[in-house]
Coordinates of N, CA and C in Angstrom, one line a residue:
S1 N 59.7 43.7 -115.5 CA 59.8 44.4 -116.8 C 59.7 43.5 -118.0
Q2 N 59.8 42.1 -117.7 CA 59.7 41.2 -118.8 C 59.0 39.9 -118.4
I3 N 58.3 39.3 -119.3 CA 57.6 38.1 -119.0 C 58.5 36.9 -118.9
I4 N 58.4 36.2 -117.8 CA 59.3 35.0 -117.6 C 58.4 33.8 -118.0
P5 N 59.0 33.0 -118.9 CA 58.2 31.8 -119.4 C 58.0 30.8 -118.2
V6 N 56.9 30.0 -118.3 CA 56.5 29.1 -117.3 C 57.6 28.1 -116.9
E7 N 58.3 27.6 -117.9 CA 59.4 26.6 -117.7 C 60.6 27.2 -117.0
K8 N 60.7 28.5 -116.9 CA 61.8 29.2 -116.2 C 61.5 29.6 -114.8
M9 N 60.2 29.4 -114.4 CA 59.8 29.7 -113.1 C 60.3 28.6 -112.1
P10 N 60.5 29.0 -110.9 CA 61.0 28.0 -109.9 C 59.9 27.1 -109.5
L11 N 60.3 25.9 -109.1 CA 59.4 24.9 -108.4 C 59.4 25.3 -107.0
L12 N 58.2 25.3 -106.4 CA 58.0 25.7 -105.0 C 57.5 24.5 -104.2
N13 N 58.0 24.4 -102.9 CA 57.6 23.3 -102.1 C 56.8 23.9 -100.9
Y14 N 55.6 24.4 -101.2 CA 54.7 25.0 -100.3 C 53.3 24.4 -100.5
L15 N 52.5 24.5 -99.4 CA 51.1 24.2 -99.5 C 50.3 25.4 -100.0
M16 N 50.7 26.6 -99.4 CA 50.1 27.9 -99.7 C 51.2 28.9 -99.9
F17 N 50.9 29.9 -100.7 CA 51.9 31.0 -101.0 C 51.1 32.2 -101.2
R18 N 51.4 33.3 -100.5 CA 50.8 34.6 -100.6 C 51.7 35.6 -101.4
F19 N 51.1 36.1 -102.5 CA 51.8 37.2 -103.2 C 51.6 38.5 -102.5
E20 N 52.5 39.4 -102.6 CA 52.4 40.8 -102.1 C 51.9 40.9 -100.7
S21 N 52.6 40.3 -99.8 CA 52.2 40.5 -98.4 C 52.3 42.0 -97.9
F22 N 53.2 42.7 -98.5 CA 53.5 44.1 -98.2 C 53.6 44.8 -99.5
G23 N 52.6 45.4 -100.0 CA 52.7 46.1 -101.3 C 51.5 45.7 -102.2
D24 N 51.6 46.0 -103.5 CA 50.6 45.6 -104.4 C 51.2 45.5 -105.8
I25 N 50.4 44.9 -106.7 CA 50.9 44.7 -108.1 C 51.1 46.0 -108.8
Q26 N 52.0 46.1 -109.7 CA 52.3 47.3 -110.4 C 51.9 47.4 -111.8
N27 N 51.8 46.2 -112.5 CA 51.5 46.2 -113.9 C 51.1 44.8 -114.4
E28 N 50.7 44.8 -115.7 CA 50.2 43.5 -116.3 C 51.3 42.5 -116.4
I29 N 52.5 42.9 -116.6 CA 53.6 41.9 -116.7 C 53.8 41.2 -115.4
Q30 N 53.8 41.9 -114.3 CA 53.9 41.3 -113.0 C 52.8 40.2 -112.8
V31 N 51.6 40.6 -113.2 CA 50.4 39.6 -113.0 C 50.7 38.4 -113.9
I32 N 51.1 38.6 -115.1 CA 51.4 37.5 -116.0 C 52.5 36.6 -115.4
N33 N 53.5 37.2 -114.8 CA 54.6 36.4 -114.2 C 54.0 35.6 -113.0
Y34 N 53.1 36.2 -112.2 CA 52.5 35.5 -111.1 C 51.6 34.3 -111.7
F35 N 50.9 34.6 -112.8 CA 50.1 33.5 -113.4 C 51.0 32.4 -113.8
N36 N 52.2 32.7 -114.4 CA 53.1 31.7 -114.9 C 53.7 30.9 -113.7
L37 N 53.9 31.5 -112.6 CA 54.4 30.8 -111.4 C 53.3 29.9 -110.9
C38 N 52.1 30.3 -110.9 CA 51.0 29.4 -110.5 C 50.9 28.2 -111.4
K39 N 51.1 28.4 -112.7 CA 51.0 27.3 -113.7 C 52.1 26.3 -113.5
R40 N 53.3 26.8 -113.1 CA 54.5 26.0 -112.9 C 54.3 25.2 -111.6
N41 N 53.5 25.6 -110.7 CA 53.3 25.0 -109.4 C 51.8 24.7 -109.1
P42 N 51.3 23.8 -109.9 CA 49.8 23.5 -109.8 C 49.3 23.0 -108.4
R43 N 50.2 22.4 -107.6 CA 49.8 21.9 -106.3 C 49.9 22.9 -105.2
V44 N 50.4 24.1 -105.5 CA 50.5 25.1 -104.5 C 49.2 26.0 -104.6
Q45 N 48.6 26.3 -103.5 CA 47.5 27.2 -103.4 C 48.0 28.6 -103.2
F46 N 47.9 29.5 -104.3 CA 48.4 30.8 -104.2 C 47.2 31.8 -103.9
S47 N 47.6 32.9 -103.3 CA 46.6 33.9 -103.0 C 47.2 35.3 -103.2
I48 N 46.4 36.3 -103.5 CA 46.9 37.7 -103.7 C 45.8 38.6 -103.2
W49 N 46.1 39.6 -102.4 CA 45.2 40.7 -102.1 C 45.6 41.9 -103.0
T50 N 44.7 42.6 -103.5 CA 45.0 43.7 -104.3 C 44.0 44.8 -104.3
K51 N 44.5 46.1 -104.3 CA 43.6 47.2 -104.5 C 43.7 47.7 -105.9
N52 N 44.7 47.1 -106.7 CA 44.9 47.4 -108.1 C 44.2 46.4 -109.0
Y53 N 42.9 46.1 -108.6 CA 42.2 45.1 -109.3 C 41.9 45.5 -110.8
A54 N 42.0 46.8 -111.1 CA 41.8 47.2 -112.5 C 42.8 46.6 -113.4
I55 N 44.0 46.3 -112.9 CA 45.0 45.7 -113.7 C 44.6 44.3 -114.1
F56 N 44.0 43.5 -113.1 CA 43.5 42.2 -113.4 C 42.4 42.3 -114.4
D57 N 41.5 43.2 -114.1 CA 40.3 43.3 -115.0 C 40.7 43.6 -116.4
K58 N 41.6 44.5 -116.7 CA 42.1 44.8 -118.0 C 42.7 43.6 -118.7
L59 N 43.6 43.0 -117.9 CA 44.4 41.8 -118.5 C 43.4 40.7 -118.9
L60 N 42.5 40.4 -118.0 CA 41.6 39.2 -118.2 C 40.6 39.5 -119.3
K61 N 40.2 40.8 -119.5 CA 39.3 41.1 -120.6 C 40.0 41.3 -121.9
N62 N 41.2 42.0 -121.9 CA 41.8 42.4 -123.2 C 43.0 41.6 -123.5
G63 N 43.6 40.8 -122.6 CA 44.9 40.1 -122.9 C 46.0 41.1 -122.8
Y64 N 47.2 40.7 -123.3 CA 48.4 41.5 -123.3 C 49.1 41.2 -124.6
M65 N 49.3 42.2 -125.4 CA 50.1 42.0 -126.7 C 49.6 40.9 -127.5
G66 N 48.2 40.8 -127.6 CA 47.6 39.8 -128.4 C 47.4 38.4 -127.8
V67 N 47.9 38.2 -126.6 CA 47.7 36.9 -125.9 C 46.6 37.1 -124.8
K68 N 45.7 36.1 -124.8 CA 44.6 36.1 -123.8 C 45.1 35.3 -122.6
Y69 N 44.7 35.8 -121.4 CA 45.0 35.1 -120.2 C 43.8 34.8 -119.3
E70 N 43.9 33.7 -118.6 CA 42.9 33.3 -117.6 C 43.5 33.2 -116.2
K71 N 42.8 33.5 -115.2 CA 43.3 33.4 -113.9 C 43.5 31.9 -113.6
P72 N 44.7 31.5 -113.1 CA 44.9 30.1 -112.8 C 43.9 29.6 -111.7
K73 N 43.5 28.3 -111.8 CA 42.6 27.7 -110.8 C 43.2 27.7 -109.4
N74 N 44.5 27.7 -109.3 CA 45.2 27.6 -108.0 C 45.5 29.0 -107.4
L75 N 44.9 30.0 -107.9 CA 45.1 31.4 -107.4 C 43.8 31.9 -106.9
I76 N 43.8 32.3 -105.6 CA 42.7 33.0 -105.0 C 43.0 34.5 -105.1
L77 N 42.1 35.2 -105.8 CA 42.3 36.7 -105.9 C 41.3 37.4 -105.0
I78 N 41.9 38.2 -104.1 CA 41.0 38.9 -103.1 C 41.2 40.4 -103.3
I79 N 40.1 41.0 -103.6 CA 40.1 42.5 -103.8 C 40.0 43.1 -102.4
S80 N 41.0 44.0 -102.1 CA 40.9 44.8 -100.9 C 40.2 46.0 -101.2
S81 N 39.1 46.2 -100.5 CA 38.3 47.5 -100.7 C 39.2 48.6 -100.4
P82 N 39.3 49.6 -101.3 CA 40.3 50.7 -101.1 C 39.9 51.7 -100.0
V83 N 38.7 51.7 -99.6 CA 38.2 52.8 -98.7 C 37.6 52.1 -97.5
V84 N 37.9 52.5 -96.3 CA 37.3 52.0 -95.0 C 35.8 52.2 -95.1
N85 N 35.1 51.2 -94.6 CA 33.6 51.2 -94.6 C 32.9 51.2 -95.9
Q86 N 33.6 51.0 -97.0 CA 33.0 50.9 -98.3 C 33.4 49.6 -99.0
R87 N 32.5 48.7 -99.0 CA 32.8 47.4 -99.6 C 32.6 47.4 -101.1
V88 N 33.6 46.8 -101.8 CA 33.5 46.6 -103.2 C 32.6 45.4 -103.4
E89 N 31.7 45.5 -104.4 CA 30.8 44.4 -104.7 C 31.4 43.4 -105.7
I90 N 31.4 42.2 -105.3 CA 32.0 41.1 -106.1 C 31.3 41.0 -107.5
E91 N 30.0 41.3 -107.6 CA 29.3 41.1 -108.8 C 29.9 42.0 -109.9
N92 N 30.6 43.0 -109.6 CA 31.3 43.9 -110.5 C 32.6 43.4 -111.0
Y93 N 33.1 42.3 -110.3 CA 34.4 41.8 -110.7 C 34.4 40.3 -110.6
Q94 N 33.9 39.7 -111.7 CA 33.7 38.2 -111.7 C 35.0 37.4 -111.5
F95 N 36.1 38.0 -111.8 CA 37.4 37.3 -111.7 C 37.8 37.2 -110.3
A96 N 37.3 37.9 -109.3 CA 37.7 37.9 -107.9 C 37.0 36.7 -107.2
D97 N 37.7 36.2 -106.2 CA 37.2 35.1 -105.4 C 36.5 35.6 -104.1
K98 N 37.1 36.7 -103.6 CA 36.7 37.2 -102.3 C 36.9 38.7 -102.2
I99 N 36.2 39.4 -101.3 CA 36.4 40.8 -101.1 C 36.8 41.0 -99.6
F100 N 37.8 41.8 -99.4 CA 38.3 42.1 -98.0 C 38.1 43.5 -97.7
T101 N 37.3 43.8 -96.7 CA 37.0 45.2 -96.3 C 37.2 45.4 -94.9
V102 N 37.8 46.6 -94.6 CA 38.0 47.0 -93.2 C 36.9 48.0 -92.8
Y103 N 36.4 47.8 -91.6 CA 35.3 48.7 -91.1 C 35.7 49.3 -89.7
S104 N 35.2 50.5 -89.5 CA 35.4 51.1 -88.1 C 34.4 50.4 -87.2
K105 N 34.7 50.3 -85.9 CA 33.8 49.7 -84.9 C 32.4 50.3 -85.0
E106 N 32.4 51.7 -85.1 CA 31.1 52.4 -85.0 C 30.3 52.0 -86.3
Y107 N 30.9 52.1 -87.4 CA 30.1 51.8 -88.7 C 29.6 50.4 -88.7
A108 N 30.4 49.4 -88.3 CA 30.0 48.0 -88.2 C 28.8 47.8 -87.3
A109 N 28.9 48.5 -86.1 CA 27.8 48.3 -85.2 C 26.5 49.0 -85.7
L110 N 26.6 50.1 -86.3 CA 25.4 50.8 -86.8 C 24.8 50.2 -88.0
N111 N 25.6 49.5 -88.8 CA 25.1 48.9 -90.1 C 25.0 47.4 -90.1
G112 N 25.2 46.8 -88.9 CA 25.0 45.3 -88.8 C 26.1 44.5 -89.6
V113 N 27.3 45.0 -89.7 CA 28.3 44.3 -90.5 C 28.9 43.2 -89.6
K114 N 28.8 42.0 -90.0 CA 29.4 40.9 -89.3 C 30.9 40.8 -89.5
I115 N 31.6 41.0 -88.4 CA 33.1 40.9 -88.5 C 33.5 39.4 -88.5
N116 N 34.1 38.9 -89.5 CA 34.5 37.5 -89.6 C 36.0 37.3 -89.7
C117 N 36.8 38.4 -89.4 CA 38.2 38.3 -89.5 C 38.8 39.0 -88.3
G118 N 39.9 38.4 -87.7 CA 40.6 39.1 -86.7 C 40.6 38.4 -85.3
A119 N 39.8 37.4 -85.2 CA 39.8 36.6 -83.9 C 40.8 35.5 -83.9
L120 N 41.2 35.0 -85.0 CA 42.1 33.9 -85.1 C 43.3 34.3 -85.9
S121 N 44.3 33.5 -85.9 CA 45.5 33.7 -86.8 C 45.0 33.3 -88.2
C122 N 45.7 33.8 -89.2 CA 45.3 33.5 -90.6 C 45.5 32.0 -90.8
M123 N 46.5 31.4 -90.3 CA 46.8 29.9 -90.5 C 45.7 29.1 -89.9
A124 N 45.1 29.6 -88.8 CA 44.0 28.8 -88.1 C 42.7 29.1 -88.8
C125 N 42.5 30.3 -89.2 CA 41.2 30.7 -89.8 C 40.9 30.1 -91.2
Q126 N 41.8 30.5 -92.1 CA 41.8 30.0 -93.5 C 40.6 30.5 -94.4
K127 N 39.8 31.5 -93.9 CA 38.7 32.0 -94.7 C 39.2 32.6 -96.0
C128 N 40.3 33.2 -96.0 CA 40.9 33.8 -97.2 C 41.6 32.8 -98.1
Y129 N 42.3 31.9 -97.5 CA 43.1 30.9 -98.2 C 42.5 29.7 -98.8
N130 N 41.3 29.4 -98.3 CA 40.6 28.1 -98.6 C 39.6 28.4 -99.7
P131 N 39.8 27.8 -100.9 CA 38.9 28.1 -102.0 C 37.6 27.3 -101.8
E132 N 37.6 26.3 -100.9 CA 36.4 25.4 -100.7 C 35.3 26.1 -99.9
N133 N 35.7 27.1 -99.1 CA 34.6 27.7 -98.2 C 33.7 28.7 -98.9
D134 N 32.6 28.9 -98.4 CA 31.6 29.8 -99.0 C 31.8 31.3 -98.7
T135 N 32.7 31.6 -97.9 CA 32.9 33.0 -97.4 C 33.4 33.8 -98.6
V136 N 32.6 34.8 -99.0 CA 33.0 35.7 -100.1 C 33.5 37.1 -99.6
Y137 N 32.8 37.6 -98.5 CA 33.1 38.9 -98.0 C 33.8 38.7 -96.6
I138 N 35.1 39.1 -96.6 CA 35.9 39.1 -95.4 C 35.8 40.5 -94.8
N139 N 35.4 40.5 -93.5 CA 35.2 41.8 -92.8 C 36.1 41.9 -91.6
E140 N 36.9 42.9 -91.5 CA 37.8 43.1 -90.4 C 37.6 44.5 -89.8
L141 N 37.8 44.5 -88.4 CA 37.7 45.8 -87.7 C 39.0 46.6 -87.9
L142 N 38.8 47.9 -88.1 CA 40.0 48.8 -88.2 C 40.8 48.7 -86.9
K143 N 42.1 48.6 -87.1 CA 43.0 48.4 -85.9 C 43.7 49.7 -85.6

């Protein structure tokens, strides 16, 4: 409900940190606070999956209460496609780093969708967490 200044954010001792493992962002203030946590911890690689990408879009285009915001360089923003078998196109959301989509086995087979998620643990795979790789579309089979 309120913006926490960068200097009041905690220092974290992590290599990687995932926001919203269970849930999603609620509003622009929450995103600003996440941005501030990223700024306070520049050596931590943060990531967030969201279906509420319109909040990021609005904040990054319009700012908040007269203040402009940029996505921190140490934050990987992954849009979760909200509908199974319907990929969101990254060209429409330049602020996003990756797109995560779930496909049914039948749809993937009929449409030649290459499944590149699910065979390894997230810690071993790192397609989503590593900003250095070229993987933009993460495709997972429906469980």
